[in-house]
Short mmCIF file of C-alpha atoms in Angstrom, two decimals:
data_model
loop_
_atom_site.label_atom_id
_atom_site.label_comp_id
_atom_site.label_asym_id
_atom_site.label_seq_id
_atom_site.Cartn_x
_atom_site.Cartn_y
_atom_site.Cartn_z
CA MET A 5 -50.35 17.04 -9.61
CA LEU A 6 -49.42 14.93 -12.65
CA ARG A 7 -46.89 17.56 -13.80
CA ASN A 8 -45.31 17.60 -10.36
CA GLN A 9 -45.01 13.82 -10.41
CA LYS A 10 -43.36 13.97 -13.84
CA ASN A 11 -40.92 16.58 -12.58
CA ILE A 12 -40.08 14.45 -9.57
CA TYR A 13 -39.48 11.40 -11.79
CA LEU A 14 -37.35 13.49 -14.15
CA LEU A 15 -35.27 14.81 -11.25
CA PHE A 16 -34.85 11.28 -9.89
CA PHE A 17 -33.48 9.95 -13.20
CA VAL A 18 -31.17 12.95 -13.62
CA LEU A 19 -29.73 12.38 -10.16
CA LEU A 20 -29.48 8.63 -10.78
CA PHE A 21 -27.63 9.21 -14.05
CA ALA A 22 -25.25 11.66 -12.37
CA ALA A 23 -24.53 9.29 -9.51
CA THR A 24 -24.02 6.40 -11.90
CA SER A 25 -21.58 8.47 -13.93
CA VAL A 26 -19.57 9.34 -10.82
CA PHE A 27 -19.29 5.72 -9.71
CA ALA A 28 -18.56 4.55 -13.27
CA GLN A 29 -15.53 6.78 -13.56
CA LYS A 30 -14.20 6.24 -10.02
CA SER A 31 -12.58 2.91 -10.75
CA THR A 32 -10.68 4.27 -13.74
CA ASP A 33 -9.64 7.62 -12.32
CA ASP A 34 -8.93 6.81 -8.67
CA ASN A 35 -5.22 6.13 -8.41
CA ILE A 36 -3.28 6.95 -5.24
CA VAL A 37 0.45 6.41 -5.36
CA CYS A 38 1.84 5.38 -1.97
CA PHE A 39 5.45 5.32 -0.73
CA VAL A 40 7.09 3.72 2.31
CA TYR A 41 10.15 5.06 4.12
CA HIS A 42 12.02 3.91 7.23
CA ARG A 43 15.18 5.86 8.11
CA PHE A 44 16.19 9.34 6.95
CA GLY A 45 19.80 10.47 6.69
CA ASP A 46 21.06 7.47 8.67
CA ASP A 47 23.94 5.95 6.69
CA ARG A 48 24.43 3.16 9.24
CA TYR A 49 21.59 1.19 7.64
CA PRO A 50 21.68 1.77 3.86
CA SER A 51 19.10 -0.92 3.06
CA THR A 52 16.36 1.00 4.90
CA ASN A 53 17.70 4.55 4.60
CA ILE A 54 17.08 7.48 2.29
CA SER A 55 19.34 10.52 2.13
CA ILE A 56 17.87 13.82 3.25
CA ASN A 57 18.61 15.32 -0.17
CA ASP A 58 16.77 12.52 -1.96
CA PHE A 59 13.77 12.84 0.35
CA GLU A 60 13.62 16.58 -0.22
CA GLY A 61 13.77 15.87 -3.96
CA HIS A 62 10.71 13.64 -3.62
CA LEU A 63 8.74 16.32 -1.82
CA GLN A 64 9.83 18.99 -4.28
CA TYR A 65 8.68 16.87 -7.22
CA LEU A 66 5.28 16.34 -5.61
CA LYS A 67 4.96 20.07 -4.99
CA ASP A 68 6.13 21.12 -8.46
CA ASN A 69 3.75 18.70 -10.16
CA GLY A 70 0.61 19.52 -8.24
CA TYR A 71 0.18 16.37 -6.16
CA ASN A 72 -2.39 16.28 -3.39
CA VAL A 73 -0.45 14.72 -0.47
CA VAL A 74 -2.73 13.07 2.10
CA THR A 75 -2.55 10.57 4.93
CA LEU A 76 -3.54 6.96 4.33
CA GLY A 77 -6.77 7.47 6.26
CA GLN A 78 -7.63 10.48 4.10
CA ALA A 79 -6.83 8.45 0.98
CA LEU A 80 -9.30 5.76 2.03
CA ASN A 81 -11.92 8.44 2.64
CA LEU A 82 -11.38 9.72 -0.90
CA LEU A 83 -11.75 6.22 -2.36
CA ASN A 84 -14.99 5.79 -0.44
CA SER A 85 -16.40 9.17 -1.43
CA GLN A 86 -18.71 9.83 -4.35
CA SER A 87 -16.46 12.61 -5.59
CA GLY A 88 -13.47 10.29 -5.87
CA VAL A 89 -9.77 11.13 -5.86
CA PRO A 90 -8.82 14.66 -6.97
CA GLY A 91 -6.15 14.69 -9.67
CA LYS A 92 -2.72 13.44 -8.68
CA THR A 93 -2.74 12.10 -5.12
CA ALA A 94 0.11 10.66 -3.05
CA VAL A 95 0.51 9.10 0.39
CA LEU A 96 3.74 9.12 2.40
CA THR A 97 4.04 6.31 4.97
CA ILE A 98 6.83 5.66 7.46
CA ASP A 99 7.38 2.38 9.29
CA ASP A 100 8.93 1.76 12.73
CA GLY A 101 9.19 5.27 14.17
CA TYR A 102 12.91 5.85 14.10
CA LYS A 103 14.25 9.08 15.59
CA SER A 104 15.58 10.07 12.20
CA PHE A 105 12.00 10.62 11.04
CA LEU A 106 11.49 13.24 13.73
CA ASP A 107 14.94 14.80 13.39
CA ASN A 108 15.48 14.72 9.63
CA ALA A 109 12.18 14.15 7.83
CA MET A 110 9.78 16.29 9.85
CA PRO A 111 11.59 19.57 9.14
CA LEU A 112 11.09 18.90 5.42
CA LEU A 113 7.46 17.87 5.84
CA ARG A 114 6.89 21.13 7.72
CA LYS A 115 8.63 23.07 4.95
CA PHE A 116 6.31 21.63 2.30
CA ASN A 117 3.29 21.52 4.61
CA TYR A 118 2.80 17.79 3.99
CA LYS A 119 1.31 15.20 6.33
CA ALA A 120 2.25 11.52 6.58
CA THR A 121 1.18 8.25 8.22
CA LEU A 122 3.57 6.81 10.82
CA PHE A 123 3.30 3.13 11.76
CA LEU A 124 4.68 2.25 15.20
CA ASN A 125 5.63 -1.10 16.74
CA THR A 126 4.81 -0.38 20.36
CA LYS A 127 7.60 -2.46 21.90
CA GLN A 128 10.24 -0.08 20.52
CA VAL A 129 8.64 3.29 21.26
CA GLY A 130 10.93 5.20 23.61
CA ASN A 131 13.90 2.91 23.09
CA LYS A 132 17.23 4.05 21.65
CA ASP A 133 16.88 5.33 18.06
CA PHE A 134 13.08 5.43 18.35
CA VAL A 135 10.65 8.25 19.09
CA SER A 136 9.08 8.48 22.56
CA TRP A 137 5.37 8.58 23.33
CA HIS A 138 5.71 12.25 24.21
CA GLU A 139 7.23 12.89 20.79
CA VAL A 140 4.49 10.84 19.13
CA LYS A 141 1.89 13.11 20.72
CA GLY A 142 3.75 16.13 19.36
CA LEU A 143 3.76 14.60 15.89
CA MET A 144 0.02 14.00 16.12
CA ASP A 145 -0.47 17.67 17.01
CA GLU A 146 1.22 18.47 13.68
CA GLY A 147 -1.17 16.27 11.74
CA ILE A 148 0.85 13.06 11.53
CA GLU A 149 -1.47 10.05 11.40
CA ILE A 150 -0.57 7.07 13.62
CA GLY A 151 -0.97 3.44 12.58
CA ASP A 152 -0.26 0.07 14.22
CA HIS A 153 2.84 -1.85 13.15
CA SER A 154 2.35 -4.66 15.72
CA HIS A 155 3.89 -4.82 19.19
CA SER A 156 6.84 -7.15 18.64
CA HIS A 157 7.53 -6.64 14.91
CA ALA A 158 7.87 -10.41 14.67
CA TYR A 159 8.12 -12.74 11.69
CA PHE A 160 4.59 -14.02 12.24
CA VAL A 161 4.57 -16.26 9.17
CA ASN A 162 7.46 -18.28 10.66
CA ASN A 163 5.04 -19.86 13.13
CA LYS A 164 3.30 -23.14 12.48
CA LYS A 165 0.16 -22.64 10.46
CA ASP A 166 -2.19 -23.23 13.41
CA GLU A 167 -0.15 -20.85 15.61
CA ILE A 168 -0.11 -17.83 13.31
CA VAL A 169 -3.59 -16.55 14.16
CA PRO A 170 -3.45 -16.82 17.98
CA LYS A 171 0.06 -15.33 18.16
CA PHE A 172 -0.79 -12.53 15.75
CA LYS A 173 -4.06 -11.78 17.56
CA ASN A 174 -2.38 -11.68 20.98
CA ASP A 175 0.33 -9.39 19.66
CA LEU A 176 -2.25 -7.06 18.15
CA LYS A 177 -4.27 -6.89 21.35
CA GLN A 178 -1.11 -5.99 23.23
CA SER A 179 -0.22 -3.19 20.84
CA GLN A 180 -3.77 -1.85 20.84
CA GLU A 181 -3.88 -1.77 24.65
CA ILE A 182 -0.62 0.19 24.72
CA PHE A 183 -1.89 2.67 22.12
CA ILE A 184 -5.04 3.25 24.18
CA LYS A 185 -2.98 3.73 27.35
CA GLU A 186 -0.45 6.10 25.79
CA LEU A 187 -2.51 7.96 23.16
CA GLY A 188 -6.10 7.42 24.20
CA PHE A 189 -7.14 5.53 21.07
CA ALA A 190 -6.39 2.38 19.09
CA PRO A 191 -5.33 2.92 15.46
CA ASP A 192 -7.48 1.27 12.79
CA LEU A 193 -4.74 1.15 10.14
CA PHE A 194 -2.09 -1.58 10.15
CA SER A 195 1.26 -2.13 8.48
CA TYR A 196 2.53 -5.71 8.25
CA PRO A 197 6.06 -6.15 9.69
CA TYR A 198 8.44 -6.86 6.79
CA GLY A 199 5.42 -6.67 4.51
CA GLU A 200 4.64 -10.31 5.32
CA TYR A 201 1.09 -11.60 5.82
CA THR A 202 -1.23 -14.53 5.34
CA ASN A 203 -4.91 -14.56 4.44
CA SER A 204 -5.65 -15.66 8.01
CA MET A 205 -3.87 -12.54 9.34
CA LYS A 206 -6.07 -10.38 7.13
CA GLU A 207 -9.13 -12.01 8.68
CA VAL A 208 -7.84 -11.23 12.18
CA LEU A 209 -7.53 -7.55 11.27
CA LYS A 210 -11.08 -7.50 9.96
CA GLU A 211 -12.33 -9.25 13.10
CA LEU A 212 -10.62 -6.72 15.37
CA GLY A 213 -12.10 -3.78 13.50
CA PHE A 214 -9.14 -2.52 11.50
CA ARG A 215 -10.10 -0.37 8.56
CA ALA A 216 -7.26 -1.41 6.25
CA ALA A 217 -3.77 -2.88 6.17
CA ILE A 218 -0.76 -2.06 4.07
CA ALA A 219 2.05 -4.29 2.86
CA GLN A 220 5.27 -3.62 0.94
CA ASN A 221 4.38 -5.18 -2.40
CA SER A 222 4.90 -2.45 -4.98
CA GLY A 223 1.91 -0.87 -6.62
CA VAL A 224 -0.69 1.87 -6.67
CA ILE A 225 -3.72 2.09 -4.40
CA SER A 226 -7.08 2.09 -6.20
CA GLY A 227 -10.59 0.75 -5.98
CA PHE A 228 -9.31 -2.56 -7.34
CA ASN A 229 -7.14 -3.32 -4.29
CA ASP A 230 -7.76 -5.67 -1.40
CA ARG A 231 -8.09 -3.17 1.48
CA TYR A 232 -6.12 -5.53 3.74
CA ALA A 233 -3.14 -5.85 1.39
CA LEU A 234 -2.68 -2.33 0.06
CA PRO A 235 0.48 -1.77 -2.01
CA ARG A 236 3.18 0.89 -1.74
CA PHE A 237 6.53 1.58 -3.35
CA PRO A 238 9.62 1.18 -1.10
CA MET A 239 11.90 4.21 -1.18
CA THR A 240 15.32 3.04 0.04
CA GLY A 241 18.76 2.63 -1.50
CA ILE A 242 18.88 2.91 -5.27
CA PHE A 243 15.07 2.89 -5.44
CA SER A 244 14.98 6.28 -3.70
CA LYS A 245 16.82 8.12 -6.48
CA ILE A 246 14.71 10.85 -8.03
CA GLU A 247 14.36 9.18 -11.43
CA LYS A 248 12.97 6.03 -9.77
CA PHE A 249 10.65 8.11 -7.63
CA ILE A 250 9.29 10.00 -10.63
CA GLU A 251 8.71 6.74 -12.50
CA LYS A 252 6.69 5.31 -9.59
CA ALA A 253 4.85 8.57 -8.89
CA ASN A 254 3.33 8.38 -12.36
CA MET A 255 2.25 4.75 -12.27
CA LYS A 256 -1.38 3.67 -12.27
CA ALA A 257 -3.01 0.63 -10.71
CA LEU A 258 -3.38 -2.36 -13.02
CA PRO A 259 -7.16 -3.04 -13.06
CA VAL A 260 -6.99 -6.61 -11.74
CA ALA A 261 -8.04 -8.81 -8.85
CA ILE A 262 -6.43 -12.08 -7.78
CA ALA A 263 -8.39 -15.05 -9.11
CA PRO A 264 -8.58 -17.37 -7.33
CA VAL A 265 -7.43 -15.90 -4.01
CA VAL A 266 -4.14 -17.50 -2.99
CA ASP A 267 -2.05 -17.26 0.15
CA PRO A 268 1.25 -15.37 -0.10
CA VAL A 269 3.05 -18.00 2.01
CA LEU A 270 4.49 -20.49 -0.44
CA LEU A 271 4.16 -24.01 0.94
CA GLY A 272 3.28 -25.92 -2.22
CA ASN A 273 4.37 -25.82 -5.84
CA ASN A 274 7.47 -23.77 -6.56
CA PRO A 275 7.51 -21.82 -8.79
CA PRO A 276 3.94 -20.73 -8.06
CA ILE A 277 1.33 -19.72 -10.60
CA LEU A 278 -0.56 -16.45 -10.17
CA GLN A 279 -3.79 -15.72 -12.00
CA LEU A 280 -5.35 -12.26 -12.23
CA GLN A 281 -8.84 -11.31 -13.36
CA VAL A 282 -8.75 -8.19 -15.52
CA LYS A 283 -11.57 -5.89 -14.44
CA GLU A 284 -11.37 -3.18 -17.09
CA PRO A 285 -9.48 -4.50 -20.14
CA ASP A 286 -10.16 -1.35 -22.16
CA LEU A 287 -7.80 0.59 -19.89
CA ILE A 288 -4.66 -1.31 -20.86
CA ASN A 289 -2.93 -2.61 -23.98
CA THR A 290 -2.89 -6.32 -23.23
CA ASN A 291 -0.64 -6.99 -26.22
CA TYR A 292 2.25 -5.53 -24.26
CA LEU A 293 1.81 -7.15 -20.86
CA GLN A 294 5.14 -7.70 -19.11
CA CYS A 295 6.10 -9.77 -16.08
CA PHE A 296 9.08 -9.67 -13.74
CA VAL A 297 10.27 -11.94 -10.94
CA GLY A 298 12.13 -10.18 -8.16
CA GLY A 299 12.56 -7.19 -10.46
CA ALA A 300 14.17 -9.21 -13.26
CA THR A 301 12.93 -10.96 -16.38
CA GLY A 302 12.55 -14.72 -16.38
CA CYS A 303 8.84 -15.45 -16.33
CA THR A 304 6.03 -16.58 -18.59
CA ILE A 305 2.90 -14.49 -18.99
CA ASP A 306 -0.28 -15.40 -20.85
CA TYR A 307 -3.53 -13.53 -21.38
CA ASP A 308 -6.84 -15.26 -22.10
CA SER A 309 -8.90 -12.46 -23.67
CA THR A 310 -12.12 -14.49 -23.51
CA LYS A 311 -11.94 -15.14 -19.77
CA ARG A 312 -9.91 -11.97 -19.18
CA ILE A 313 -7.38 -13.94 -17.13
CA ILE A 314 -3.66 -13.14 -16.88
CA THR A 315 -1.49 -16.12 -15.87
CA ILE A 316 2.07 -15.59 -14.61
CA LYS A 317 4.72 -18.13 -13.64
CA SER A 318 8.42 -17.81 -12.92
CA ASN A 319 10.76 -19.76 -15.19
CA HIS A 320 12.81 -20.85 -12.20
CA THR A 321 12.34 -21.97 -8.60
CA LEU A 322 11.97 -19.13 -6.11
CA THR A 323 14.80 -19.13 -3.58
CA ALA A 324 14.55 -15.82 -1.70
CA ARG A 325 12.46 -15.32 1.42
CA ARG A 326 10.32 -12.71 -0.35
CA THR A 327 9.87 -12.57 -4.13
CA LEU A 328 7.63 -10.24 -6.08
CA TYR A 329 5.74 -11.15 -9.20
CA THR A 330 5.28 -7.82 -10.98
CA ILE A 331 3.02 -7.23 -13.97
CA THR A 332 2.97 -4.03 -16.02
CA ALA A 333 1.07 -2.87 -19.09
CA PRO A 334 0.92 0.38 -21.07
CA SER A 335 -2.24 2.42 -21.29
CA ALA A 336 -4.55 1.56 -24.19
CA THR A 337 -4.60 5.24 -25.19
CA ASN A 338 -1.21 6.56 -24.06
CA PRO A 339 1.89 4.35 -24.53
CA ASN A 340 3.83 6.57 -22.11
CA SER A 341 1.42 5.84 -19.27
CA TRP A 342 1.90 2.54 -17.42
CA TYR A 343 -0.11 0.33 -15.08
CA TRP A 344 1.48 -1.80 -12.33
CA PHE A 345 0.63 -4.71 -10.02
CA SER A 346 2.84 -6.79 -7.69
CA TYR A 347 2.21 -9.86 -5.58
CA VAL A 348 4.58 -11.11 -2.90
CA TRP A 349 5.48 -14.77 -2.33
CA ILE A 350 6.99 -15.69 1.04
CA ILE A 351 9.07 -18.75 1.91
CA PRO A 352 9.19 -18.82 5.75
CA THR A 353 12.13 -21.24 5.88
CA LYS A 354 14.39 -18.71 4.16
CA TYR A 355 16.17 -15.96 6.09
#
């Protein structure tokens, strides 16, 4: 009896050690690079378009380099699993549901046997240049995941502060009702229109049972991210060229969390200060931290190694409607491997 008890205890500690090891390595190894597209082969709108050749180049690179291409929902399942993310993993997301996705992108996705996540704003489905509900059902039959992109695709942050929540909530309920009517279910993944959100909007999504939400602030999905402000790299215009795509496909998530939590809508001091708590400082070489404002230099960055706090501030007043603070750092062990984090600031009075 005593021997059996010892064996049971021994087995328990072996399993505990194994489980602990799995969870210990998940945060460092789990990086999922995510991309957002809108139009495909539609030269009328260059700011949201990617050429068919460039898109095929993206898919070919993923195939040639052994990437596991999954939907956003599958990516979240991997992050939540004990086994973690297998090797190189990528997510392809598409916003709005333009016809060019069905006509020009789907043939290539079929060719490479890749799935994607399509976010629809329900007001436009079936209108000119947009897919119909019948076509959406066909896409679902081929494994395309459907997410909610609101009903109206409105600039919700333009509302008065006390009006944002009720208007956003009403819009969401409308879109969810339409999804249930047309598809038989309500998506639990959300994409913010224009990538704009407030902390109060995130709370609405949680309240209504959404699993996660995705923005357009550049970055890599990992266990460090806020699940209601997941990052992704935009792939339009010059950013869709293959060299840019390859650069982003090999990025890793900077191991940080916002501290303290701030609202993206900029109503106070301009330029704003952003502080980040470094979660795993041994992953990065903090001596070579870099910061960018709107993709350009012109910012001050400081790292307090004792408190493990990164502080970033632009050297000039922000003037655009949306401005990204971007922070990068090389790997502590491989100078050719880079980590990335971006945070978006929004000025609602700008257009």
